[in-house]
Amino acid sequence: MGNLNLFAILAAAVATFVIGGLWYSPALFHRPWMRANHFTEADLAGSNMGMIFGLAFLFALVMAFNLAMFLDAPDTTLAWGATAGGLSSIWVALGIGTVALFERRPAAYTLINGGYWVLSLIVMGAIIGGWR
């Protein structure tokens, strides 16, 4: 754990929120995501956003710490961090895809949510790998 940068881990977790804010915004995938989940605006309005954002940040922090542990080597670079993030995103995206198949979700569900995690984990790995 000697090479872990706690500020990079925190920044990597925050990056998932920045990416998510853009990814799921009306400018990108908000409407297709709502259709893929069969959500209405009313469904979203009744949510406990404090709990959702709080737990999501905790999960992102654990994921960033876990990825940092895999990248805990003195010769880790930004490129290797991004690559490791991309490789780990395969597990996440395929896991989302597997759940989507059994839940009979449309392909858009997997592409939107899986795509978010592919991008987020590549960025997360790049931050952790590049900020030594």
CSV table of C-alpha atoms in Angstrom, one decimal:
chain,number,residue,atom,x,y,z
A,1,MET,CA,0.0,0.0,0.0
A,2,GLY,CA,3.1,2.2,-0.1
A,3,ASN,CA,2.3,3.7,-3.5
A,4,LEU,CA,-1.4,4.5,-2.9
A,5,ASN,CA,-2.3,8.1,-3.4
A,6,LEU,CA,-5.5,8.7,-1.4
A,7,PHE,CA,-6.1,12.0,-3.2
A,8,ALA,CA,-6.0,10.2,-6.5
A,9,ILE,CA,-8.4,7.6,-5.2
A,10,LEU,CA,-10.8,10.3,-4.0
A,11,ALA,CA,-10.5,12.1,-7.3
A,12,ALA,CA,-11.2,8.9,-9.2
A,13,ALA,CA,-14.4,8.3,-7.2
A,14,VAL,CA,-15.5,11.9,-7.8
A,15,ALA,CA,-14.8,11.5,-11.6
A,16,THR,CA,-17.5,8.8,-11.7
A,17,PHE,CA,-20.0,11.4,-10.6
A,18,VAL,CA,-18.8,14.0,-13.1
A,19,ILE,CA,-19.0,11.4,-15.9
A,20,GLY,CA,-22.4,10.2,-14.7
A,21,GLY,CA,-23.7,13.7,-14.5
A,22,LEU,CA,-22.9,14.1,-18.2
A,23,TRP,CA,-23.7,10.5,-19.3
A,24,TYR,CA,-27.1,10.4,-17.8
A,25,SER,CA,-28.0,14.1,-18.6
A,26,PRO,CA,-30.6,15.1,-21.1
A,27,ALA,CA,-27.8,16.0,-23.5
A,28,LEU,CA,-26.7,12.4,-23.7
A,29,PHE,CA,-28.6,9.3,-22.5
A,30,HIS,CA,-31.2,10.5,-20.0
A,31,ARG,CA,-34.2,9.7,-22.2
A,32,PRO,CA,-33.0,6.4,-23.7
A,33,TRP,CA,-32.0,5.3,-20.1
A,34,MET,CA,-35.4,6.2,-18.8
A,35,ARG,CA,-37.0,4.2,-21.7
A,36,ALA,CA,-34.7,1.2,-21.1
A,37,ASN,CA,-35.7,1.1,-17.4
A,38,HIS,CA,-39.4,1.9,-18.0
A,39,PHE,CA,-39.1,5.0,-15.8
A,40,THR,CA,-41.2,8.1,-15.8
A,41,GLU,CA,-40.2,11.5,-14.4
A,42,ALA,CA,-42.7,10.8,-11.6
A,43,ASP,CA,-40.8,7.5,-10.7
A,44,LEU,CA,-37.6,9.5,-10.3
A,45,ALA,CA,-39.2,12.4,-8.4
A,46,GLY,CA,-40.0,10.2,-5.4
A,47,SER,CA,-36.4,9.0,-4.9
A,48,ASN,CA,-34.3,9.5,-1.8
A,49,MET,CA,-31.4,11.2,-3.6
A,50,GLY,CA,-29.3,11.7,-0.5
A,51,MET,CA,-29.2,8.0,0.1
A,52,ILE,CA,-28.7,7.2,-3.6
A,53,PHE,CA,-25.8,9.6,-4.1
A,54,GLY,CA,-24.3,8.8,-0.7
A,55,LEU,CA,-24.2,5.0,-1.3
A,56,ALA,CA,-23.2,5.5,-4.9
A,57,PHE,CA,-20.2,7.6,-3.8
A,58,LEU,CA,-19.3,5.0,-1.1
A,59,PHE,CA,-19.4,2.3,-3.8
A,60,ALA,CA,-17.3,4.4,-6.2
A,61,LEU,CA,-14.7,5.0,-3.4
A,62,VAL,CA,-14.5,1.3,-2.7
A,63,MET,CA,-14.1,0.6,-6.4
A,64,ALA,CA,-11.3,3.3,-6.7
A,65,PHE,CA,-9.5,1.9,-3.7
A,66,ASN,CA,-9.7,-1.6,-5.1
A,67,LEU,CA,-8.4,-0.6,-8.5
A,68,ALA,CA,-5.6,1.4,-6.8
A,69,MET,CA,-4.6,-1.8,-4.9
A,70,PHE,CA,-4.2,-3.6,-8.3
A,71,LEU,CA,-2.2,-0.6,-9.6
A,72,ASP,CA,0.0,-0.4,-6.5
A,73,ALA,CA,3.4,-0.7,-8.1
A,74,PRO,CA,6.0,2.0,-8.5
A,75,ASP,CA,6.2,1.6,-12.3
A,76,THR,CA,2.5,2.1,-12.8
A,77,THR,CA,1.7,4.8,-15.4
A,78,LEU,CA,-1.3,6.7,-16.7
A,79,ALA,CA,-1.4,4.4,-19.7
A,80,TRP,CA,-1.3,1.2,-17.6
A,81,GLY,CA,-3.9,2.6,-15.2
A,82,ALA,CA,-6.3,3.4,-18.1
A,83,THR,CA,-5.6,-0.1,-19.5
A,84,ALA,CA,-6.3,-1.8,-16.2
A,85,GLY,CA,-9.4,0.3,-15.8
A,86,GLY,CA,-10.6,-0.8,-19.2
A,87,LEU,CA,-9.8,-4.4,-18.6
A,88,SER,CA,-11.7,-4.3,-15.3
A,89,SER,CA,-14.6,-2.6,-17.0
A,90,ILE,CA,-15.1,-5.7,-19.1
A,91,TRP,CA,-16.2,-7.6,-15.9
A,92,VAL,CA,-18.6,-4.9,-14.9
A,93,ALA,CA,-20.1,-4.4,-18.4
A,94,LEU,CA,-20.6,-8.1,-18.9
A,95,GLY,CA,-22.1,-8.4,-15.5
A,96,ILE,CA,-24.6,-5.7,-16.3
A,97,GLY,CA,-25.3,-7.5,-19.6
A,98,THR,CA,-25.9,-10.8,-17.9
A,99,VAL,CA,-28.4,-9.3,-15.4
A,100,ALA,CA,-30.0,-7.4,-18.3
A,101,LEU,CA,-30.5,-10.7,-20.2
A,102,PHE,CA,-32.3,-12.4,-17.3
A,103,GLU,CA,-34.3,-9.3,-16.6
A,104,ARG,CA,-35.3,-9.1,-20.3
A,105,ARG,CA,-34.0,-5.6,-20.6
A,106,PRO,CA,-33.4,-4.0,-24.0
A,107,ALA,CA,-29.8,-3.8,-25.5
A,108,ALA,CA,-29.9,-0.1,-24.8
A,109,TYR,CA,-29.9,-0.8,-21.1
A,110,THR,CA,-26.6,-2.7,-21.3
A,111,LEU,CA,-25.0,-0.3,-23.8
A,112,ILE,CA,-25.9,2.8,-21.7
A,113,ASN,CA,-25.1,1.4,-18.3
A,114,GLY,CA,-22.2,-0.7,-19.4
A,115,GLY,CA,-20.8,2.1,-21.5
A,116,TYR,CA,-20.9,4.4,-18.5
A,117,TRP,CA,-18.8,2.0,-16.4
A,118,VAL,CA,-16.3,1.3,-19.3
A,119,LEU,CA,-15.6,5.1,-19.5
A,120,SER,CA,-15.7,5.6,-15.8
A,121,LEU,CA,-13.2,2.8,-15.0
A,122,ILE,CA,-10.8,3.9,-17.8
A,123,VAL,CA,-10.8,7.4,-16.4
A,124,MET,CA,-10.6,6.1,-12.8
A,125,GLY,CA,-7.6,3.9,-13.8
A,126,ALA,CA,-5.9,6.8,-15.6
A,127,ILE,CA,-6.3,9.1,-12.6
A,128,ILE,CA,-4.9,6.5,-10.2
A,129,GLY,CA,-2.1,5.4,-12.6
A,130,GLY,CA,-1.2,9.0,-13.6
A,131,TRP,CA,-1.3,10.7,-10.2
A,132,ARG,CA,1.5,8.9,-8.4
